[in-house]
Amino acid sequence: MARTCLQKQGLPLSYGKNLENLENLEKFENLAIRDPPKLLIIGAGSRGNAYARAVSESTSGSIHAVAEPIRHKREALGQKYIWGLDKPSEGQSFGDWKEYVRYEQKRRRRKEDGVQVSPGVDGVFICTLDETHAEIIVGLSTLELHVMCEKPLATTLDDCLKIYRSLQPAQGDTPNRIFSVGHVLRYSPHNILLRKLLLEDDVIGDIISIEHTEPVGWWHFSHSYVRGNWRKESTTAPSLLTKSCHDIDFLLWLLCSSPAGSNDVPHLPSQVTSSGSLTHFKRSRKPALAREATNCLSCPAERECIYSAKKIYEEGYLAKGHTGWPVDIVDPEIEDFMTTYGKSAAISRLRERLAHDYDESTSPEETERRPWFGRCVFESDNDVCDDQIVTMTWEDDPLINREGILPADPLKGRGAKTATFHMIAFTEKQCERRGRIYGSQGEIEYDSRTIRVYDFASKQTQTHHPRQPGGGHGGGDDGLAQQYIQAIDAVQNQKQAVDEAQKAHIGCTLEDIIRSHAMVFAAEEARKGKKVLDWKEWWTANVPTLTGGEIKK
């Protein structure tokens, strides 16, 4: 099957200095790859399907295999992206990642013995539940495959560091695999242009302050973080990590990392603090009319409640013929069921799923192991923040070269500045980030579609309209998939060193990934302790594997 590689669609800034008129690009060239990378998808849920689509539609790579314990999910992804209407061939379908590892180890032994074997994969996309990432990455490490792990990297700092250690080459060896994480905000045309305007074009001079907001969306938050898998910190992680770790990474990408072509050390924050809580989705906010009801389908306040599961899933989606997200999260087989039995039967099936509930007789293990999409949002067992603010502060940090000499402008990009991030559930917009950036020479206002630049000197405004490609996160899903495939190709076909390909295509190192996750954990510690943390002290005390972002020798 021929695939078009939109080579320039998500090109990270550090590789795009020659990329002109980025916001106006509409046509792309095919990227010919001599031996296109073959990928394994581990986890055939919504994110696994998102990356399978991105690879198939926007790159020259191919999805070669899938590992997924739920049979209908595995078969649906396989039929759509791998084997079509045929049966899966050897090495294309696995019940879980451990089955794949056993198969691959045996395949490699047979190959070493001179037996003709089926081709293996070059890299993997890990798209399983967040808390499983560390076990899978460590378990795959001996196979030395290239890895793209969906965000967050892991749900604890200890697991992040365990992953870091498992991916380190042997003493004296160079890195031997590409590693990326699902920080897709780095790879959208909108954000690439925004970073270029700030760091290369200096359109507002020195950055003084940033206000960045992720509006989660009022019902979206209830779906994922009140009723869904990410509702409880003890079983997953704080919402700042599970929902917004790539927003923290986005801010560090803008304020820490050097512009294209520079090897300057990052300008690291000096302090971090945070505040926030679960403000609304709790029993004390429950409408009096709801009385003792715990499920929407038996609640006397259902018709008046904006969070009615019947309104959201049935009336808002399924009754209109929509069987994709979020309805397929409630019932992954709903599309096939409606195709076979019709809309009325599908609605009855959905109501049956929404009626599932728990009470005092249900074990805590059963309650916590699954989502409850018909549960009253004011009677759930959720505890993650629905409103949180993180503030990061930078101090002047003049750049000094190796000879101890100050450059002409030692504070360029390294002056005092502040970043404020706001994650808020109660919004009309759904995940359409917005913000303002205040500079010494001007101001930028941005949303997910436009970038408005105001110049103090000329009193003129210029509005940019970056291209809006398809796919998730403003083209970020496709952009990340493209860069990952190109990085693998650079290593395998062009014989480029892994660390060079990592920098040239992924645009960040494993150390950068650890740092942005560590910032989230620090912010959570600051929020819970109601304190301001000194970043350098916290990093030194909590990240013993690294010091100041560099590998400890």
Coordinates of C-alpha atoms in Angstrom, one line a residue:
M1 CA 0.0 0.0 0.0
A2 CA 1.4 3.4 -1.0
R3 CA 1.7 5.9 1.8
T4 CA 2.2 9.6 1.6
C5 CA 4.7 11.0 4.0
L6 CA 3.9 14.6 4.9
Q7 CA 7.6 15.3 5.5
K8 CA 7.2 18.8 6.5
Q9 CA 4.0 18.6 8.4
G10 CA 5.3 18.3 12.0
L11 CA 9.0 19.2 11.6
P12 CA 10.4 20.3 14.9
L13 CA 11.9 23.7 14.9
S14 CA 15.5 22.5 15.6
Y15 CA 15.4 20.8 12.2
G16 CA 13.3 23.5 10.4
K17 CA 15.5 26.6 9.9
N18 CA 15.1 26.3 6.2
L19 CA 11.3 25.7 6.4
E20 CA 9.7 28.9 5.1
N21 CA 6.1 30.0 5.2
L22 CA 5.3 27.1 7.6
E23 CA 1.8 28.4 8.3
N24 CA 0.9 28.4 4.6
L25 CA 2.2 25.0 3.6
E26 CA -0.5 22.9 1.9
K27 CA 1.4 20.4 -0.2
F28 CA 4.1 17.9 0.8
E29 CA 6.6 15.7 -0.9
N30 CA 6.7 12.0 -0.6
L31 CA 9.6 10.8 1.5
A32 CA 11.1 7.8 -0.2
I33 CA 12.6 5.3 2.4
R34 CA 14.6 2.4 1.1
D35 CA 13.5 0.0 3.8
P36 CA 10.5 1.5 5.6
P37 CA 10.4 0.9 9.4
K38 CA 8.0 -1.7 10.6
L39 CA 6.2 -0.9 13.9
L40 CA 4.5 -2.9 16.7
I41 CA 1.5 -1.2 18.4
I42 CA 1.2 -2.3 22.1
G43 CA -2.2 -1.3 23.3
A44 CA -5.0 -1.1 20.7
G45 CA -7.1 1.6 22.5
S46 CA -7.8 5.1 21.3
R47 CA -4.1 6.2 21.4
G48 CA -2.9 3.0 19.8
N49 CA -5.4 3.6 17.0
A50 CA -4.4 7.3 16.7
Y51 CA -0.7 6.5 16.1
A52 CA -1.6 3.6 13.8
R53 CA -3.6 6.0 11.7
A54 CA -0.8 8.6 11.8
V55 CA 1.8 6.2 10.7
S56 CA -0.3 4.7 7.9
E57 CA -1.5 8.1 6.6
S58 CA 1.4 10.4 7.2
T59 CA 4.6 8.3 7.0
S60 CA 6.3 5.7 4.8
G61 CA 6.4 3.4 7.8
S62 CA 4.0 0.5 8.3
I63 CA 2.2 -1.1 11.2
H64 CA 3.4 -4.6 11.2
A65 CA 2.0 -6.1 14.4
V66 CA -0.3 -5.5 17.4
A67 CA -0.3 -6.7 21.0
E68 CA -3.5 -6.3 22.8
P69 CA -5.3 -8.6 25.4
I70 CA -8.8 -7.6 24.4
R71 CA -9.5 -9.7 21.3
H72 CA -12.0 -7.4 19.5
K73 CA -9.7 -4.4 19.9
R74 CA -6.7 -6.4 18.6
E75 CA -8.7 -7.6 15.6
A76 CA -10.2 -4.2 14.8
L77 CA -6.8 -2.5 14.7
G78 CA -5.2 -5.4 12.8
Q79 CA -7.9 -5.5 10.2
K80 CA -7.8 -1.8 9.7
Y81 CA -4.0 -1.3 9.5
I82 CA -2.2 -4.7 9.2
W83 CA -3.9 -7.7 7.6
G84 CA -7.1 -6.3 6.2
L85 CA -9.7 -9.0 5.4
D86 CA -7.1 -11.8 5.6
K87 CA -6.1 -13.7 8.7
P88 CA -3.0 -12.4 10.6
S89 CA 0.3 -13.9 9.5
E90 CA 2.9 -15.2 11.9
G91 CA 4.3 -12.4 14.0
Q92 CA 1.4 -10.0 13.5
S93 CA -1.0 -10.6 16.4
F94 CA -0.2 -11.1 20.1
G95 CA -2.3 -11.3 23.2
D96 CA 0.0 -9.0 25.1
W97 CA 3.5 -7.6 25.1
K98 CA 5.0 -10.6 27.0
E99 CA 3.8 -13.0 24.3
Y100 CA 5.5 -10.7 21.7
V101 CA 8.8 -10.8 23.7
R102 CA 8.7 -14.6 23.8
Y103 CA 8.0 -14.8 20.1
E104 CA 10.7 -12.3 19.2
Q105 CA 13.3 -14.0 21.4
K106 CA 12.5 -17.3 19.7
R107 CA 12.5 -15.7 16.2
R108 CA 16.0 -14.2 16.8
R109 CA 17.4 -17.5 18.0
R110 CA 16.1 -19.3 14.9
K111 CA 17.5 -16.6 12.7
E112 CA 20.9 -17.0 14.4
D113 CA 20.7 -20.7 13.7
G114 CA 20.3 -20.0 10.0
V115 CA 16.5 -20.7 9.8
Q116 CA 14.6 -18.4 7.4
V117 CA 12.2 -16.4 9.6
S118 CA 9.5 -13.8 9.2
P119 CA 10.8 -10.2 9.4
G120 CA 10.7 -8.5 12.8
V121 CA 9.7 -5.0 13.8
D122 CA 12.1 -2.1 14.1
G123 CA 10.3 -0.1 16.7
V124 CA 7.2 0.0 19.0
F125 CA 4.5 2.4 20.1
I126 CA 3.5 1.8 23.7
C127 CA -0.1 2.9 24.2
T128 CA -1.2 1.0 27.2
L129 CA -2.4 2.3 30.6
D130 CA 0.0 4.8 32.1
E131 CA 0.9 2.6 35.1
T132 CA 2.1 -0.3 32.8
H133 CA 4.6 1.8 30.8
A134 CA 7.6 1.1 33.1
E135 CA 7.2 -2.6 33.2
I136 CA 6.8 -2.8 29.4
I137 CA 9.8 -0.5 28.5
V138 CA 12.1 -2.3 30.9
G139 CA 10.8 -5.7 29.7
L140 CA 11.5 -4.7 26.1
S141 CA 14.9 -3.2 26.8
T142 CA 17.0 -6.3 26.0
L143 CA 15.5 -6.4 22.5
E144 CA 17.0 -2.9 21.8
L145 CA 14.0 -1.7 19.7
H146 CA 13.3 1.9 19.0
V147 CA 10.5 3.1 21.4
M148 CA 7.8 5.7 21.3
C149 CA 5.9 5.7 24.6
E150 CA 2.6 7.5 25.0
K151 CA 2.6 10.2 27.7
P152 CA 3.1 10.2 30.6
L153 CA 6.3 8.2 30.6
A154 CA 5.4 6.6 33.9
T155 CA 3.2 7.4 36.9
T156 CA 6.0 7.8 39.5
L157 CA 9.4 9.5 39.5
D158 CA 11.0 6.2 40.6
D159 CA 9.5 4.4 37.5
C160 CA 10.7 7.3 35.2
L161 CA 14.2 6.8 36.6
K162 CA 13.9 3.0 36.3
I163 CA 13.1 3.5 32.6
Y164 CA 16.1 5.9 32.2
R165 CA 18.5 3.4 33.6
S166 CA 17.1 0.5 31.5
L167 CA 17.8 2.5 28.3
Q168 CA 21.3 3.5 29.1
P169 CA 24.0 1.9 26.9
A170 CA 26.7 -0.2 28.4
Q171 CA 29.7 1.6 29.8
G172 CA 31.7 3.1 26.9
D173 CA 29.0 2.4 24.3
T174 CA 27.0 4.9 22.4
P175 CA 23.2 5.1 22.5
N176 CA 21.7 2.4 20.3
R177 CA 18.0 3.2 20.1
I178 CA 15.7 6.1 19.4
F179 CA 13.4 7.0 22.3
S180 CA 10.4 9.3 22.1
V181 CA 7.5 10.1 24.4
G182 CA 4.0 11.4 23.4
H183 CA 4.7 15.1 24.0
V184 CA 2.7 15.8 20.9
L185 CA 2.5 19.6 21.5
R186 CA 6.1 19.9 20.3
Y187 CA 5.1 18.7 16.8
S188 CA 2.1 20.7 15.7
P189 CA 2.5 23.3 13.0
H190 CA 1.0 25.9 15.3
N191 CA 3.4 25.4 18.1
I192 CA 6.4 25.0 15.8
L193 CA 5.6 28.4 14.4
L194 CA 5.0 29.9 17.8
R195 CA 8.5 28.7 19.0
K196 CA 10.1 30.0 15.8
L197 CA 8.5 33.5 16.3
L198 CA 9.8 33.6 19.9
L199 CA 13.2 32.1 19.8
E200 CA 14.4 32.7 16.2
D201 CA 12.6 35.7 15.0
D202 CA 12.5 37.5 18.4
V203 CA 9.2 39.1 17.5
I204 CA 8.5 40.2 21.1
G205 CA 12.1 40.6 22.3
D206 CA 13.0 38.9 25.6
I207 CA 10.3 36.7 27.1
I208 CA 9.1 38.1 30.4
S209 CA 6.1 36.0 31.2
I210 CA 3.8 33.3 29.8
E211 CA 0.3 32.4 30.8
H212 CA -0.7 29.1 29.3
T213 CA -4.1 27.3 29.8
E214 CA -5.4 23.9 29.0
P215 CA -9.2 24.0 28.9
V216 CA -10.1 20.4 29.4
G217 CA -13.8 20.8 28.8
W218 CA -16.6 20.4 31.3
W219 CA -18.0 17.1 30.2
H220 CA -14.6 15.7 28.9
F221 CA -13.2 16.1 32.4
S222 CA -16.2 14.2 33.8
H223 CA -15.7 11.4 31.2
S224 CA -12.0 10.8 31.8
Y225 CA -11.2 12.1 35.3
V226 CA -14.4 11.6 37.3
R227 CA -15.9 8.5 35.8
G228 CA -13.0 7.2 33.7
N229 CA -9.7 5.5 34.1
W230 CA -7.8 8.6 35.3
R231 CA -10.1 9.6 38.2
K232 CA -8.1 8.4 41.1
E233 CA -4.5 9.2 42.0
S234 CA -3.9 6.0 43.9
T235 CA -4.7 3.9 40.8
T236 CA -3.1 6.1 38.2
A237 CA -1.5 9.5 38.9
P238 CA -2.4 13.2 39.5
S239 CA -4.4 14.8 36.7
L240 CA -1.5 17.3 36.2
L241 CA 0.6 14.3 35.0
T242 CA -2.0 12.2 33.2
K243 CA -3.7 15.2 31.4
S244 CA -1.1 18.0 31.3
C245 CA 2.4 16.7 31.5
H246 CA 2.9 17.7 27.8
D247 CA 1.8 21.2 28.7
I248 CA 4.6 21.5 31.3
D249 CA 6.9 20.0 28.6
F250 CA 5.6 22.6 26.1
L251 CA 6.5 25.5 28.5
L252 CA 10.0 24.0 29.2
W253 CA 10.5 23.6 25.4
L254 CA 9.8 27.3 24.9
L255 CA 11.7 28.6 28.0
C256 CA 14.5 26.2 28.7
S257 CA 15.6 24.8 25.3
S258 CA 17.9 26.6 23.0
P259 CA 16.8 27.8 19.5
A260 CA 17.6 25.9 16.4
G261 CA 21.3 25.3 15.7
S262 CA 22.4 26.1 19.3
N263 CA 24.1 23.8 21.7
D264 CA 23.8 26.1 24.7
V265 CA 23.0 24.5 28.0
P266 CA 19.3 24.8 29.0
H267 CA 18.1 27.7 31.1
L268 CA 16.6 25.9 34.0
P269 CA 13.9 27.2 36.4
S270 CA 14.9 28.4 39.8
Q271 CA 11.6 27.8 41.6
V272 CA 8.3 26.0 41.2
T273 CA 5.0 26.1 43.2
S274 CA 1.5 25.0 42.6
S275 CA -2.0 25.2 44.0
G276 CA -5.2 23.4 43.2
S277 CA -7.8 20.9 44.4
L278 CA -10.9 18.9 43.6
T279 CA -13.4 21.8 43.7
H280 CA -16.6 20.6 42.2
F281 CA -17.0 16.8 41.5
K282 CA -17.7 15.7 45.1
R283 CA -20.7 14.9 47.2
S284 CA -21.0 18.3 48.8
R285 CA -21.9 19.7 45.4
K286 CA -24.6 17.2 44.6
P287 CA -28.0 18.7 43.7
A288 CA -30.6 18.2 46.4
L289 CA -33.0 16.9 43.8
A290 CA -30.7 13.9 43.1
R291 CA -31.3 12.7 46.7
E292 CA -29.7 9.3 47.2
A293 CA -29.2 8.4 43.5
T294 CA -25.8 7.2 42.5
N295 CA -26.5 6.4 38.8
C296 CA -27.8 8.8 36.1
L297 CA -30.3 6.3 34.8
S298 CA -32.2 6.1 38.1
C299 CA -31.7 9.7 39.2
P300 CA -34.7 12.1 39.6
A301 CA -32.4 15.0 38.7
E302 CA -31.2 13.4 35.4
R303 CA -33.1 15.7 33.0
E304 CA -31.8 18.9 34.8
C305 CA -28.2 17.7 35.2
I306 CA -25.7 18.8 32.6
Y307 CA -23.5 15.8 33.5
S308 CA -26.3 13.2 32.8
A309 CA -24.6 10.2 31.2
K310 CA -27.7 9.7 29.1
K311 CA -27.4 13.2 27.7
I312 CA -23.7 13.0 27.0
Y313 CA -23.3 9.6 25.5
E314 CA -26.7 8.7 24.1
E315 CA -28.3 12.0 23.1
G316 CA -25.1 13.8 22.3
Y317 CA -23.5 11.0 20.3
L318 CA -25.1 7.6 19.7
A319 CA -28.6 8.8 18.9
K320 CA -27.0 10.9 16.2
G321 CA -25.3 7.9 14.7
H322 CA -21.8 8.6 16.2
T323 CA -20.1 5.4 17.5
G324 CA -16.6 6.8 17.9
W325 CA -15.1 8.5 20.9
P326 CA -16.4 8.8 23.6
V327 CA -19.1 6.2 23.0
D328 CA -16.6 3.5 22.0
I329 CA -14.8 4.1 25.4
V330 CA -18.1 3.2 27.2
D331 CA -18.6 0.1 24.9
P332 CA -15.7 -0.7 22.5
E333 CA -17.9 -3.0 20.5
I334 CA -20.7 -0.5 19.9
E335 CA -19.9 0.3 16.3
D336 CA -20.1 -3.4 15.2
F337 CA -23.2 -3.9 17.3
M338 CA -25.1 -1.0 15.7
T339 CA -24.0 -2.1 12.2
T340 CA -25.3 -5.6 12.9
Y341 CA -28.5 -4.9 15.0
G342 CA -29.4 -1.2 14.3
K343 CA -29.5 2.0 16.3
S344 CA -32.3 1.1 18.7
A345 CA -30.5 -2.0 19.8
A346 CA -27.3 -0.1 20.2
I347 CA -29.0 2.5 22.3
S348 CA -30.4 -0.3 24.5
R349 CA -27.0 -1.8 24.8
L350 CA -25.4 1.5 25.7
R351 CA -28.1 2.1 28.5
E352 CA -27.3 -1.4 29.8
R353 CA -23.6 -0.4 30.1
L354 CA -24.4 3.0 31.7
A355 CA -26.6 1.2 34.3
H356 CA -23.6 -0.6 35.7
D357 CA -23.0 0.7 39.3
Y358 CA -21.4 -0.2 42.6
D359 CA -22.5 0.0 46.2
E360 CA -21.2 -0.8 49.7
S361 CA -21.1 -4.6 48.8
T362 CA -18.7 -4.0 45.9
S363 CA -15.1 -4.7 46.8
P364 CA -12.7 -1.7 46.5
E365 CA -10.7 -3.7 44.0
E366 CA -13.7 -4.2 41.7
T367 CA -14.7 -0.5 42.1
E368 CA -11.2 0.8 41.2
R369 CA -10.3 -1.6 38.4
R370 CA -12.7 -0.2 35.8
P371 CA -14.5 3.0 34.8
W372 CA -18.2 3.7 35.7
F373 CA -19.6 5.9 33.0
G374 CA -23.1 6.0 34.3
R375 CA -22.1 6.9 37.8
C376 CA -23.2 10.2 39.3
V377 CA -20.3 12.7 39.1
F378 CA -21.0 13.8 42.6
E379 CA -20.9 10.2 44.0
S380 CA -17.8 8.9 42.3
D381 CA -14.6 7.8 44.0
N382 CA -12.5 10.4 42.1
D383 CA -9.9 12.5 43.9
V384 CA -7.8 14.2 41.2
C385 CA -7.7 18.0 40.8
D386 CA -10.2 19.7 38.5
D387 CA -8.6 23.1 38.8
Q388 CA -4.8 23.6 39.2
I389 CA -2.2 26.3 38.7
V390 CA 1.6 25.8 38.4
T391 CA 4.0 28.6 38.5
M392 CA 7.6 28.3 37.4
T393 CA 10.2 31.0 37.9
W394 CA 13.5 31.6 36.2
E395 CA 16.3 33.9 37.4
D396 CA 19.0 35.7 35.3
D397 CA 21.5 33.1 34.2
P398 CA 24.0 34.7 31.9
L399 CA 25.7 32.4 29.5
I400 CA 29.5 32.0 29.8
N401 CA 31.5 30.2 27.2
R402 CA 34.2 27.6 27.9
E403 CA 36.9 30.3 28.1
G404 CA 34.9 32.1 30.8
I405 CA 34.1 35.0 28.5
L406 CA 30.6 36.6 28.3
P407 CA 29.1 36.7 24.8
A408 CA 27.8 40.0 23.5
D409 CA 24.3 39.4 24.9
P410 CA 24.8 36.9 27.8
L411 CA 21.2 37.1 28.9
K412 CA 19.6 36.5 25.5
G413 CA 17.0 33.8 26.1
R414 CA 18.3 33.5 29.7
G415 CA 16.8 36.4 31.5
A416 CA 14.4 36.3 34.5
K417 CA 10.9 35.1 33.5
T418 CA 7.8 33.4 34.8
A419 CA 5.5 30.8 33.4
T420 CA 2.0 30.1 34.7
F421 CA 0.1 27.0 33.7
H422 CA -3.6 26.6 34.4
M423 CA -5.4 23.3 34.0
I424 CA -9.1 23.8 34.3
A425 CA -12.1 21.4 33.8
F426 CA -14.9 23.9 33.5
T427 CA -14.6 25.3 30.0
E428 CA -16.5 25.4 26.7
K429 CA -13.4 24.6 24.7
Q430 CA -12.0 21.1 24.9
C431 CA -8.2 20.8 25.0
E432 CA -7.8 23.8 22.7
R433 CA -4.9 25.4 24.4
R434 CA -4.7 29.2 24.7
G435 CA -2.3 31.7 26.2
R436 CA -0.5 35.0 26.3
I437 CA 3.2 35.7 26.1
Y438 CA 4.6 39.0 27.4
G439 CA 7.9 40.2 26.0
S440 CA 10.1 43.3 26.3
Q441 CA 9.2 44.4 22.8
G442 CA 5.7 43.1 22.3
E443 CA 3.0 40.6 23.2
I444 CA 1.6 37.4 21.7
E445 CA -1.9 36.0 22.1
Y446 CA -2.5 32.4 20.9
D447 CA -5.1 29.7 20.8
S448 CA -5.0 26.5 18.9
R449 CA -5.7 28.1 15.6
T450 CA -4.1 31.6 15.5
I451 CA -1.1 33.5 16.8
R452 CA -1.5 37.2 17.2
V453 CA 1.6 39.3 17.6
Y454 CA 1.5 42.9 18.8
D455 CA 4.6 45.1 18.4
F456 CA 5.1 47.9 20.9
A457 CA 7.3 50.1 18.7
S458 CA 5.1 50.1 15.6
K459 CA 1.8 49.6 17.4
Q460 CA 1.0 47.1 14.7
T461 CA -0.6 43.6 15.0
Q462 CA 0.1 40.6 12.8
T463 CA -2.0 37.6 12.9
H464 CA -0.7 34.2 11.8
H465 CA -2.9 31.3 10.8
P466 CA -0.8 28.1 11.0
R467 CA -2.0 25.2 8.8
Q468 CA -4.5 23.0 10.6
P469 CA -3.8 19.4 9.5
G470 CA -6.0 16.5 10.4
G471 CA -5.4 14.1 13.2
G472 CA -5.2 14.8 16.9
H473 CA -3.6 17.7 18.8
G474 CA -3.5 20.1 15.9
G475 CA -1.4 17.8 13.8
G476 CA 0.9 16.9 16.7
D477 CA 0.0 13.2 16.5
D478 CA 1.0 13.0 12.9
G479 CA 4.0 15.2 13.4
L480 CA 5.4 13.0 16.2
A481 CA 4.8 9.9 14.1
Q482 CA 6.7 11.4 11.2
Q483 CA 9.7 12.4 13.2
Y484 CA 9.8 9.0 14.9
I485 CA 9.8 7.2 11.6
Q486 CA 12.3 9.5 10.1
A487 CA 14.6 9.1 13.1
I488 CA 14.5 5.3 12.7
D489 CA 15.1 5.6 9.0
A490 CA 18.1 7.9 9.7
V491 CA 19.7 5.3 12.0
Q492 CA 18.9 2.1 10.0
N493 CA 19.1 3.3 6.4
Q494 CA 21.3 6.4 6.5
K495 CA 23.7 5.0 9.2
Q496 CA 23.4 8.2 11.3
A497 CA 24.4 7.9 14.9
V498 CA 21.5 7.4 17.3
D499 CA 22.3 10.5 19.3
E500 CA 22.5 12.6 16.2
A501 CA 19.2 11.2 14.8
Q502 CA 17.6 11.7 18.2
K503 CA 18.5 15.4 18.2
A504 CA 17.8 16.0 14.5
H505 CA 14.3 14.3 14.4
I506 CA 12.9 13.8 17.9
G507 CA 14.3 17.1 19.1
C508 CA 14.7 16.1 22.7
T509 CA 16.8 13.7 24.7
L510 CA 15.8 11.2 27.3
E511 CA 17.2 13.7 29.9
D512 CA 14.8 16.3 28.6
I513 CA 11.9 13.9 29.0
I514 CA 12.9 13.0 32.6
R515 CA 13.2 16.7 33.4
S516 CA 9.7 17.7 32.2
H517 CA 8.2 14.8 34.1
A518 CA 10.2 15.6 37.2
M519 CA 8.8 19.1 37.0
V520 CA 5.3 17.7 37.3
F521 CA 6.2 15.6 40.4
A522 CA 7.9 18.7 41.9
A523 CA 4.8 20.8 41.3
E524 CA 2.6 18.2 42.9
E525 CA 4.9 18.1 46.0
A526 CA 4.7 21.9 46.2
R527 CA 0.9 21.8 45.9
K528 CA 0.4 19.2 48.6
G529 CA 2.9 20.8 50.9
K530 CA 1.7 24.4 50.2
K531 CA 5.3 25.5 49.5
V532 CA 7.7 27.0 47.0
L533 CA 10.4 24.6 45.9
D534 CA 13.9 25.5 44.9
W535 CA 14.3 23.5 41.6
K536 CA 18.0 22.9 41.8
E537 CA 17.8 21.6 45.4
W538 CA 14.8 19.4 44.6
W539 CA 16.4 18.0 41.5
T540 CA 19.6 17.1 43.3
A541 CA 17.7 15.5 46.1
N542 CA 15.2 13.5 44.0
V543 CA 16.9 12.7 40.8
P544 CA 20.1 10.9 41.9
T545 CA 20.7 9.4 38.5
L546 CA 21.2 12.8 37.0
T547 CA 22.6 16.1 38.1
G548 CA 21.6 19.3 36.5
G549 CA 20.2 17.5 33.5
E550 CA 23.5 15.7 32.7
I551 CA 24.4 12.1 33.1
K552 CA 26.4 11.7 36.3
K553 CA 29.9 10.3 35.4

